[in-house]
Short mmCIF file of N, CA and C in Angstrom, two decimals:
data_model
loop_
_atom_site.label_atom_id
_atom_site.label_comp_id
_atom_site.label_asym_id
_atom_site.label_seq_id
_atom_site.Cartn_x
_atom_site.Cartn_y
_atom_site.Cartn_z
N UNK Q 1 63.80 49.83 -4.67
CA UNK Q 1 63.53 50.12 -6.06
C UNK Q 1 63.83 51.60 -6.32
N UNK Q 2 64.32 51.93 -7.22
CA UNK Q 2 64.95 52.90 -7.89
C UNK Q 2 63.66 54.23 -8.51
N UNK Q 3 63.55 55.16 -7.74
CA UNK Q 3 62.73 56.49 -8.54
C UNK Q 3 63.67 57.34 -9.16
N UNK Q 4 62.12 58.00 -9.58
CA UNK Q 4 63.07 59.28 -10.53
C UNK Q 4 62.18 60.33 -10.30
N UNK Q 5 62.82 61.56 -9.98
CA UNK Q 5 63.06 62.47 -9.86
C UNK Q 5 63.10 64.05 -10.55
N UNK Q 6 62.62 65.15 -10.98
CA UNK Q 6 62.31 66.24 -11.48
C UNK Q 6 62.75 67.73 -10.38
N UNK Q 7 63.75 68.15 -10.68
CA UNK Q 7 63.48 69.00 -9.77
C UNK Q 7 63.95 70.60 -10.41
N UNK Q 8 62.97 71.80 -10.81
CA UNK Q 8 63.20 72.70 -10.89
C UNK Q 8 64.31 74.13 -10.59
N UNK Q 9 65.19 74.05 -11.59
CA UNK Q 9 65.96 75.39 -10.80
C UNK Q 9 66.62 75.60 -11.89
N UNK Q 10 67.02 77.54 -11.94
CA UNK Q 10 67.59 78.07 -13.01
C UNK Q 10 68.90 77.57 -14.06
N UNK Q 11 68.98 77.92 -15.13
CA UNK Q 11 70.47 77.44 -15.27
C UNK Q 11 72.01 77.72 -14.28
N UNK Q 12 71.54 78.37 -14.01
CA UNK Q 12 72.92 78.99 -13.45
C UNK Q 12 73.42 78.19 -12.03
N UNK Q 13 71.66 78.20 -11.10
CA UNK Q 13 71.81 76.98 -9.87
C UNK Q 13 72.39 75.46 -10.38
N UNK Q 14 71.61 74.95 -11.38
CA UNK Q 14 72.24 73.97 -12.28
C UNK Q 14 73.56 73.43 -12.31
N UNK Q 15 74.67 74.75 -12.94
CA UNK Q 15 75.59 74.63 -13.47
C UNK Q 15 76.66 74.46 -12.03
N UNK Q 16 76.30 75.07 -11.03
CA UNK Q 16 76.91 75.35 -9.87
C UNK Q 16 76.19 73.86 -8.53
N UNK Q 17 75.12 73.97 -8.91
CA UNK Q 17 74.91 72.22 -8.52
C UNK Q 17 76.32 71.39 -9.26
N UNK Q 18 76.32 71.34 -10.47
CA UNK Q 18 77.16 70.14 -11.40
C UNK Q 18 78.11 70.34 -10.80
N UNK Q 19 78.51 71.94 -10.33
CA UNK Q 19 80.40 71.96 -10.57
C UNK Q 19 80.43 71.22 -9.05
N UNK Q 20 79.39 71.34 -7.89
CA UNK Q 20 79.83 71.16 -6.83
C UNK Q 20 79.32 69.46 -6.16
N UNK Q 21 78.43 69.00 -7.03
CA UNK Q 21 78.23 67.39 -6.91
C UNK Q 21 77.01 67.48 -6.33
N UNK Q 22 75.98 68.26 -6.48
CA UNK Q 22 75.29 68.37 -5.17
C UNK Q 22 73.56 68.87 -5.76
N UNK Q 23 72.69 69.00 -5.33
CA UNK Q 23 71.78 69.34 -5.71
C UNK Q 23 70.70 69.65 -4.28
N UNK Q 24 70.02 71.14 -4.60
CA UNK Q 24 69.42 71.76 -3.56
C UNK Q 24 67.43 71.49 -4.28
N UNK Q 25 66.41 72.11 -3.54
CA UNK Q 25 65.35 71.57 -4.07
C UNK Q 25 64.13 72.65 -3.50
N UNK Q 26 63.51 73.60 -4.31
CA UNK Q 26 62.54 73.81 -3.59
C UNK Q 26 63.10 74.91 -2.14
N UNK Q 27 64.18 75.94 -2.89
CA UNK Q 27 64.96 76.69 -1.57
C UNK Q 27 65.12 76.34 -0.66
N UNK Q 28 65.81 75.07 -1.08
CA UNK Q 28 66.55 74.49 0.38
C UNK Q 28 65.88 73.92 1.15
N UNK Q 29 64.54 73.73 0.92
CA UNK Q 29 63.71 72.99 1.61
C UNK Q 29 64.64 71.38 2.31
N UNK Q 30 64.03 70.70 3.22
CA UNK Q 30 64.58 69.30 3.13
C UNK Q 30 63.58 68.37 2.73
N UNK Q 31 62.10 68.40 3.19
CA UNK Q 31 61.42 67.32 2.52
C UNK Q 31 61.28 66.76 1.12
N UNK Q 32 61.62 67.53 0.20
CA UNK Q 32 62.16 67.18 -0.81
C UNK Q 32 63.70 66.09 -1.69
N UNK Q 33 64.38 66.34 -0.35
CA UNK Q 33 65.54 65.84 -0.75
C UNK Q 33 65.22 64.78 -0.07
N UNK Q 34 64.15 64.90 1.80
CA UNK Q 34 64.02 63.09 2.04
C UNK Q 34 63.75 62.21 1.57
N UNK Q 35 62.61 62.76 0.37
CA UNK Q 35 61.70 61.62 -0.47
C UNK Q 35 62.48 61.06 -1.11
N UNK Q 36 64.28 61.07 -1.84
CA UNK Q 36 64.91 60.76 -2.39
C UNK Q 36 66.12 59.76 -1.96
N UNK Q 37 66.08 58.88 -2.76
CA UNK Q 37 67.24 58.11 -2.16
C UNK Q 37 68.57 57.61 -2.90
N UNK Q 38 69.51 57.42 -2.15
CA UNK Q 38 70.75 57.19 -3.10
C UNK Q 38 70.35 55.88 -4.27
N UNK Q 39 71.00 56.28 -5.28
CA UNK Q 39 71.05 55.64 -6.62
C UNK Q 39 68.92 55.86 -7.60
N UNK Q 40 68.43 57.00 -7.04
CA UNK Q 40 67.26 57.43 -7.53
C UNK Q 40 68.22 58.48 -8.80
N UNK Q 41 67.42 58.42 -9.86
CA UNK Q 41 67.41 59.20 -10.70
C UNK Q 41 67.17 60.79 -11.03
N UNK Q 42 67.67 61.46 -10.84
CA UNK Q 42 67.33 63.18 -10.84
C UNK Q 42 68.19 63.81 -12.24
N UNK Q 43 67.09 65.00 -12.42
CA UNK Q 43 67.41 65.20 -13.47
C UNK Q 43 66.37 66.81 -13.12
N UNK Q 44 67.50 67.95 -13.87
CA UNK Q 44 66.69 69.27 -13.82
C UNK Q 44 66.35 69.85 -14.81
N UNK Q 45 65.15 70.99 -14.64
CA UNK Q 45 64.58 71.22 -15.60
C UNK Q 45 64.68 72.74 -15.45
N UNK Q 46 65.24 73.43 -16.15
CA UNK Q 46 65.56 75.28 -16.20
C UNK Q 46 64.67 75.50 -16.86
N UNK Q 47 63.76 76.59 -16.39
CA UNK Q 47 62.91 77.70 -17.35
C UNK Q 47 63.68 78.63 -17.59
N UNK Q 48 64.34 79.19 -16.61
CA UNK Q 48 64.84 80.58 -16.75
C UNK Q 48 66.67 80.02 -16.65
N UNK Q 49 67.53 81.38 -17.10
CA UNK Q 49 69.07 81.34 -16.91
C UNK Q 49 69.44 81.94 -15.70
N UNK Q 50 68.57 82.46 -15.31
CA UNK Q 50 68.35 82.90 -13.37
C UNK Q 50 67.55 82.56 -12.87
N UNK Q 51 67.41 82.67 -11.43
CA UNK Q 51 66.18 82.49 -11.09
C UNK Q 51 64.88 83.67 -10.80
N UNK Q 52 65.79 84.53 -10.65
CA UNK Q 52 65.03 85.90 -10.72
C UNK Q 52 64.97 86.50 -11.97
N UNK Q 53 64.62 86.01 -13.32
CA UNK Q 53 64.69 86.52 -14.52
C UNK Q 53 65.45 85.86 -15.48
N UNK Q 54 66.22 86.44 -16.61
CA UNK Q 54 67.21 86.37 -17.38
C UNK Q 54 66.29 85.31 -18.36
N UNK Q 55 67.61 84.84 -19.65
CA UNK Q 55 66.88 84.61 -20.42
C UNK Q 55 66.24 83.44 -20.59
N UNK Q 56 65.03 82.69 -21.38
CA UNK Q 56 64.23 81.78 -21.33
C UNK Q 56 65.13 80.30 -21.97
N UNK Q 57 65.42 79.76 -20.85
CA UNK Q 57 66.50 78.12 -21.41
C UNK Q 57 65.55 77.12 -21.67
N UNK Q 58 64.32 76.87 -20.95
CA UNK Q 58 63.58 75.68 -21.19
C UNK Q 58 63.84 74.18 -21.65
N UNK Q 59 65.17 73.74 -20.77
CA UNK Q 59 65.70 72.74 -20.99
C UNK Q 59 65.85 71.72 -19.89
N UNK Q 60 66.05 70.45 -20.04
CA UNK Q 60 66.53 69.73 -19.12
C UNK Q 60 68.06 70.23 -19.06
N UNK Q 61 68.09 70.31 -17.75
CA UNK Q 61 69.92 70.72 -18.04
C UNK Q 61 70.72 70.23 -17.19
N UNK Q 62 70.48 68.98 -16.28
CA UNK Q 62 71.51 67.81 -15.94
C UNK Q 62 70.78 66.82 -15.38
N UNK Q 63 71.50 66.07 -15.21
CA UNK Q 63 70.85 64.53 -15.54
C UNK Q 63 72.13 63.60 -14.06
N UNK Q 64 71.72 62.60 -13.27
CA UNK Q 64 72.90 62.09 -12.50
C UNK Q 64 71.64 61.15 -11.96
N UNK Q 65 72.28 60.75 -11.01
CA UNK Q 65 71.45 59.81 -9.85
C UNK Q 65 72.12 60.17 -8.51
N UNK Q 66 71.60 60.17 -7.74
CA UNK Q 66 72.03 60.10 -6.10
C UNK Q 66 72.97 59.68 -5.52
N UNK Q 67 73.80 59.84 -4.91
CA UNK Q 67 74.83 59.89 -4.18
C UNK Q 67 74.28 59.34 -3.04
N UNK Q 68 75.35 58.07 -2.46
CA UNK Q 68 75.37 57.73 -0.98
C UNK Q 68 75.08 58.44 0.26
N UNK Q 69 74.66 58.12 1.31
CA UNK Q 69 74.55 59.23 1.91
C UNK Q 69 72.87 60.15 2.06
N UNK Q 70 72.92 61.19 3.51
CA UNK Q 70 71.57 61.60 3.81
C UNK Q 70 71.69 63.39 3.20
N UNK Q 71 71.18 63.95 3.64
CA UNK Q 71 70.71 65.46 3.25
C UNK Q 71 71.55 66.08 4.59
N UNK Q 72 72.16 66.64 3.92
CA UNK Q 72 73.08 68.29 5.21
C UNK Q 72 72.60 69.55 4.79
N UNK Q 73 72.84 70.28 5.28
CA UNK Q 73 72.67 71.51 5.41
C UNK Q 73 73.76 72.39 5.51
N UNK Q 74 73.76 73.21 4.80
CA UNK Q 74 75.22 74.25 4.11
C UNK Q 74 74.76 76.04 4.62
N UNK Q 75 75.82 76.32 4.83
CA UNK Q 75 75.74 77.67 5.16
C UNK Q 75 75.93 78.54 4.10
N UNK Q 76 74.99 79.09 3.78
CA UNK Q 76 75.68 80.06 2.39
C UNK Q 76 76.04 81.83 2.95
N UNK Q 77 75.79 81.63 3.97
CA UNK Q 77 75.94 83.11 4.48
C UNK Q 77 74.63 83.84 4.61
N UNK Q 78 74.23 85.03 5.31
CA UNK Q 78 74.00 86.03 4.98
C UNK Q 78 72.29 85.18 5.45
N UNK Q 79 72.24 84.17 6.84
CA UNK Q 79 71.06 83.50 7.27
C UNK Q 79 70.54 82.45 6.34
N UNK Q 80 71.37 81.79 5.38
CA UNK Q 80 70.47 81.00 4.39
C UNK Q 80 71.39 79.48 4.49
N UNK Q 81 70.90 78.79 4.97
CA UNK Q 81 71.53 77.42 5.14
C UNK Q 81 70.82 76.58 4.76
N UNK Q 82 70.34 76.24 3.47
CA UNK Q 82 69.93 75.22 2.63
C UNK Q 82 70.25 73.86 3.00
N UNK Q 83 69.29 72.71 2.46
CA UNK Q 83 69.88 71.55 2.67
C UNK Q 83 70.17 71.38 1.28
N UNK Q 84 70.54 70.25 1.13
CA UNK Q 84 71.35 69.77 0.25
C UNK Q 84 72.10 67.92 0.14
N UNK Q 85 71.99 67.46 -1.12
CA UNK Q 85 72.18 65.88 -1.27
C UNK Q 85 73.43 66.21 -2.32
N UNK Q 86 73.92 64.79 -2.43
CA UNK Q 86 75.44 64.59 -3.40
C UNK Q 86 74.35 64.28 -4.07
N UNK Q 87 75.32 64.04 -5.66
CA UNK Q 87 74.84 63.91 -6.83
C UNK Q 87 75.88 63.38 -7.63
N UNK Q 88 75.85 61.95 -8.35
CA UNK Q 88 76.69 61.93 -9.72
C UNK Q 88 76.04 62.46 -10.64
N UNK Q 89 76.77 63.70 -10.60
CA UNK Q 89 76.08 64.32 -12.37
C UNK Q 89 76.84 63.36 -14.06
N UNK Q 90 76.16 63.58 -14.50
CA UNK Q 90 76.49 62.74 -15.47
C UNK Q 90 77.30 63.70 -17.01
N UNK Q 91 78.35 63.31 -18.01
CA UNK Q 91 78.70 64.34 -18.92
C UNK Q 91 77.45 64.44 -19.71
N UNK Q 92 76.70 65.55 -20.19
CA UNK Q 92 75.72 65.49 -20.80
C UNK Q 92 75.51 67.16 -21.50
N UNK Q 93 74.11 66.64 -22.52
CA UNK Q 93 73.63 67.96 -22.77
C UNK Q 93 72.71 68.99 -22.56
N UNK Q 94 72.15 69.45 -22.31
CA UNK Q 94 70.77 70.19 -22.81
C UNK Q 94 69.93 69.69 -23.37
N UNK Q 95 68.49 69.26 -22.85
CA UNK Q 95 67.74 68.94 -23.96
C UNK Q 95 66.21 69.87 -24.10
N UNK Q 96 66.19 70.67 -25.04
CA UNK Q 96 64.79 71.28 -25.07
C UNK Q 96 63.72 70.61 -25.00
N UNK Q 97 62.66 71.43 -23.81
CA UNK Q 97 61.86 70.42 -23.63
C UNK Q 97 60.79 70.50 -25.14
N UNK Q 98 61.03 71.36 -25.47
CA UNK Q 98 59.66 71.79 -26.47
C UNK Q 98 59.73 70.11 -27.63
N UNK Q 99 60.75 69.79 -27.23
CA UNK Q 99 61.42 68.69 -28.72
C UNK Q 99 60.64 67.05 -27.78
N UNK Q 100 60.11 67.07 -26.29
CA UNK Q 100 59.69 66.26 -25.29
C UNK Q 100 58.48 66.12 -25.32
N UNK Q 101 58.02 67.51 -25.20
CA UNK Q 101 56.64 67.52 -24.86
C UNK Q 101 55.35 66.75 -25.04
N UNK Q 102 55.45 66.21 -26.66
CA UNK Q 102 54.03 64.97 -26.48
C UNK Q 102 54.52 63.73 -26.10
N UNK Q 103 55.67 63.61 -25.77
CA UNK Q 103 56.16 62.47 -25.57
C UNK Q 103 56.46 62.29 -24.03
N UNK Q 104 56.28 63.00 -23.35
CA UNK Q 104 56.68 62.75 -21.98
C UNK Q 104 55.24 62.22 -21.34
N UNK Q 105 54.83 61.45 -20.66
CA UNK Q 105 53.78 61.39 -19.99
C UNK Q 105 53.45 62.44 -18.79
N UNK Q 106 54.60 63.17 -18.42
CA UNK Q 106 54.18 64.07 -17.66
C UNK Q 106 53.77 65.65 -17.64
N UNK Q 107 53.92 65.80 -19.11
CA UNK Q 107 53.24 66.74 -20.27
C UNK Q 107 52.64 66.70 -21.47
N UNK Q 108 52.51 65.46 -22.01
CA UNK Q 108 51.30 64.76 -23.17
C UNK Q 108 49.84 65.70 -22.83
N UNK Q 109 49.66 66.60 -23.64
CA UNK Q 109 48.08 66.78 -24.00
C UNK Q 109 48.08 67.71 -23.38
N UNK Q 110 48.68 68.65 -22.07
CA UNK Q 110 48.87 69.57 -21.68
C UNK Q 110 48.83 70.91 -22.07
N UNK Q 111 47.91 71.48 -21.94
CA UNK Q 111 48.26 73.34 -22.86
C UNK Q 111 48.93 74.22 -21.63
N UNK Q 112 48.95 73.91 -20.55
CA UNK Q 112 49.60 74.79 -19.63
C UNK Q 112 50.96 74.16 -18.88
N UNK Q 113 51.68 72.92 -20.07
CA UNK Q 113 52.92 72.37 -19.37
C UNK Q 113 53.56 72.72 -18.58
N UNK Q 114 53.70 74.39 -18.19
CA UNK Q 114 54.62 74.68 -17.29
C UNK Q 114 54.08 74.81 -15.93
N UNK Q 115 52.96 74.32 -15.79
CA UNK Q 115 52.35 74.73 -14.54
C UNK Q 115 53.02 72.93 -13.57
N UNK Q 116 53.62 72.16 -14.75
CA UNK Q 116 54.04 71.27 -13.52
C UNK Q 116 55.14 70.94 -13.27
N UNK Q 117 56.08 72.00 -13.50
CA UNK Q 117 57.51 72.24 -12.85
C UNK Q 117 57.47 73.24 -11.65
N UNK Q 118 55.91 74.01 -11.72
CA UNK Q 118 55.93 75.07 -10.73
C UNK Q 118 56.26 74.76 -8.96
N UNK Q 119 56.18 73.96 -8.64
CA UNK Q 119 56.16 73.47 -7.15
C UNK Q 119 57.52 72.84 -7.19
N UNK Q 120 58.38 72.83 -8.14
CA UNK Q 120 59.91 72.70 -7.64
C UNK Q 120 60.46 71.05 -7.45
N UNK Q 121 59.70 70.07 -7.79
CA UNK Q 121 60.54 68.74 -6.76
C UNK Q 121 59.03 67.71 -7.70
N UNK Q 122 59.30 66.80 -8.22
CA UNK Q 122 58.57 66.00 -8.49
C UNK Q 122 58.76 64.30 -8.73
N UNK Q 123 58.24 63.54 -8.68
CA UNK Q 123 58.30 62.35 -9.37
C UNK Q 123 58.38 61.94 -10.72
N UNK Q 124 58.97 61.75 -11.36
CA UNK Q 124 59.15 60.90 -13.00
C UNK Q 124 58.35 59.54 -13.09
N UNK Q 125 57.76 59.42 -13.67
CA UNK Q 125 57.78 57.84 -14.02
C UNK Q 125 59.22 57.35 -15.10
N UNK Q 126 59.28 56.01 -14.82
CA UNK Q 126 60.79 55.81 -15.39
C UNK Q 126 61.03 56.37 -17.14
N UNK Q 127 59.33 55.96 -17.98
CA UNK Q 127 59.76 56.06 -18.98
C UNK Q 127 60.13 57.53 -19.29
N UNK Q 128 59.58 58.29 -18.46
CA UNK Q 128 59.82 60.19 -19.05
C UNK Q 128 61.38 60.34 -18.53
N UNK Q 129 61.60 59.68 -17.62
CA UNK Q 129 63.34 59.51 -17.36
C UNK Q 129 64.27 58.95 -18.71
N UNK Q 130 63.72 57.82 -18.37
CA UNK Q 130 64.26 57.42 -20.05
C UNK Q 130 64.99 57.98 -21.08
N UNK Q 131 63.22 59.18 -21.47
CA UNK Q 131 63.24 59.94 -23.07
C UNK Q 131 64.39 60.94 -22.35
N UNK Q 132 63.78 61.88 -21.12
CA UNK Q 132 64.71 62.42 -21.20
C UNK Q 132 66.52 62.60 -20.93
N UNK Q 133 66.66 61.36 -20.57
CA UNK Q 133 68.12 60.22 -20.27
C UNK Q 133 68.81 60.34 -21.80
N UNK Q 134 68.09 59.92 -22.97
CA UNK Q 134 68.39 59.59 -24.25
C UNK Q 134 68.64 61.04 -24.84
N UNK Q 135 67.72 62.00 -24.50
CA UNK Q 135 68.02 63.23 -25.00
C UNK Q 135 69.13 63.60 -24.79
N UNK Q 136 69.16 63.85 -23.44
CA UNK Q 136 70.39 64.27 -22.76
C UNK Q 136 71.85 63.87 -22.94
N UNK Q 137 71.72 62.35 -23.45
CA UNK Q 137 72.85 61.45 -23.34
C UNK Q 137 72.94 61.50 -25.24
N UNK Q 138 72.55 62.09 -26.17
CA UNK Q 138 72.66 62.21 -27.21
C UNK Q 138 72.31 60.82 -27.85
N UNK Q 139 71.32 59.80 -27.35
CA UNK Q 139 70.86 58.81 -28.07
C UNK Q 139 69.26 58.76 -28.33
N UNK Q 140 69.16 59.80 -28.69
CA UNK Q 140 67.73 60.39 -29.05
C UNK Q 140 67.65 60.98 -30.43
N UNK Q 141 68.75 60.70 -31.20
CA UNK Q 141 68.38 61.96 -32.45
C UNK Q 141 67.18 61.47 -33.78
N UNK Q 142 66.72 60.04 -33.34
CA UNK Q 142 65.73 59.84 -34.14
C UNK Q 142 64.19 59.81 -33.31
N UNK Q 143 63.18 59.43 -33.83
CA UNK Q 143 62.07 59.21 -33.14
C UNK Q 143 62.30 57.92 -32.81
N UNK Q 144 61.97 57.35 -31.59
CA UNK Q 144 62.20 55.67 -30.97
C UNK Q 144 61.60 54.73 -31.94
N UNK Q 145 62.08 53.71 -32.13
CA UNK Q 145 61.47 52.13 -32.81
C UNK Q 145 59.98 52.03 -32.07
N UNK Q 146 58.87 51.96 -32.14
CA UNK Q 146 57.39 51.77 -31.52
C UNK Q 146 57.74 50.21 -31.35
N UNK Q 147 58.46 49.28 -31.80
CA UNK Q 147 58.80 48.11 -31.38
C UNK Q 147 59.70 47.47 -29.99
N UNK Q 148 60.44 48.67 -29.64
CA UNK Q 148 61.32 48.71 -28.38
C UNK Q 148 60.40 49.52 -26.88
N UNK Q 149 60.72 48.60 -26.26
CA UNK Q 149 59.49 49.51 -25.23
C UNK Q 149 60.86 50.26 -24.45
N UNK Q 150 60.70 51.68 -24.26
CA UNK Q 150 61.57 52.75 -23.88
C UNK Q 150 61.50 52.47 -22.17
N UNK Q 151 60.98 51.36 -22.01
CA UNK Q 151 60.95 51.60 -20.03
C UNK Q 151 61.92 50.37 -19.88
N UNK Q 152 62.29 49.25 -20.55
CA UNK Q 152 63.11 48.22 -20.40
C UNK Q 152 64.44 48.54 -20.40
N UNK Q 153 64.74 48.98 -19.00
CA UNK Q 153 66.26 48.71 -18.74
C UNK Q 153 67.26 48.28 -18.78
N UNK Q 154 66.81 46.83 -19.13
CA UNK Q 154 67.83 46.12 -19.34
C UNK Q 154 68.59 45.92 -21.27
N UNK Q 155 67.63 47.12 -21.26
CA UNK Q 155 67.25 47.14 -23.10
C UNK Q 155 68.37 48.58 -23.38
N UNK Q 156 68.11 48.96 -22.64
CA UNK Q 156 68.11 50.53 -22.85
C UNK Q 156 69.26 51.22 -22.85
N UNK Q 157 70.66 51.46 -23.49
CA UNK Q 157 71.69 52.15 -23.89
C UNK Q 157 71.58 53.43 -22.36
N UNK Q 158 70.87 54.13 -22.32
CA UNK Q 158 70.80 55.14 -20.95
C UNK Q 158 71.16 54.76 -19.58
N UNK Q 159 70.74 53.01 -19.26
CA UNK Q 159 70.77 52.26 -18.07
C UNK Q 159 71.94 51.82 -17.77
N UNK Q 160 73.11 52.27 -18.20
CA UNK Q 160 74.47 51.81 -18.36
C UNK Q 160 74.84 52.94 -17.73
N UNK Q 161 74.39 54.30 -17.29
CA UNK Q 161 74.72 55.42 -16.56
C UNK Q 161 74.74 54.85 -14.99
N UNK Q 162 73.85 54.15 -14.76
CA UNK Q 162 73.75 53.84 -13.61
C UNK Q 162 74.15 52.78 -13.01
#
């Protein structure tokens, strides 16, 4: 069965994840990338446009599922050899989370939302995948039908990514 996935890092790691197919977790940690398995859902969430600073993005900013295959480990030079998983990133956009927030179950009612991206690597339940699938994938620009349940896959315009 198919999870989903949250995992924290700047825009810029992001953009350089997308260009290279790949996605790191939690500085390279690996237990993070074990809990994950090919054709699981991942999707990142930028606070910052660096990671050491720069300016405030607060967006989901790519969206894919898992790639075949286990976790390696890459040399980046200079003693830092991260692990690391493939990734189909998907064509997509940006989605602010501020436009999410009562709607996600994993920040509904929350006054300190950002305290649960802080630990880098998380679980989704499918439907906060979903909303933010639809955002991302530009089939979000109204508020949902309360008649369509947003977790039915086989319903769902987003589930065709995968």
């Amino acid at each position: 069965m198919e999870r989903f996935w949250v995992i924290t890092a700047s825009a810029d790691h992001a953009a350089h994840g997308r260009a290279e197919g790949i996605v790191q977790a939690c500085h390279g940690k690996t237990a993070p990338l074990r809990r994950m398995r090919p054709g699981d859902g991942v999707v990142i969430y930028s606070p910052r446009t660096l990671m050491r600073g720069g300016a405030p993005v607060m967006a989901f900013s790519a969206i894919g599922r898992l790639a075949e295959g286990e976790a390696w480990q890459h040399d980046m030079g200079g003693g830092f050899v991260p692990w690391r998983r493939g990734v189909i990133w998907q064509d997509a956009q940006p989605a602010p989370i501020h436009l999410l927030l009562n709607r996600l179950d994993l920040t509904r009612g929350q006054t300190s939302w950002g305290m649960v991206f802080r630990y880098g690597h998380r679980e989704l339940s499918r439907h906060d995948f979903a909303l933010i699938a639809r955002a991302m994938l530009g089939m979000d620009k109204a508020q949902p039908d309360p008649h369509i349940s947003p977790v039915n896959a086989e319903c769902e315009p987003w589930a065709s990514f995968f």
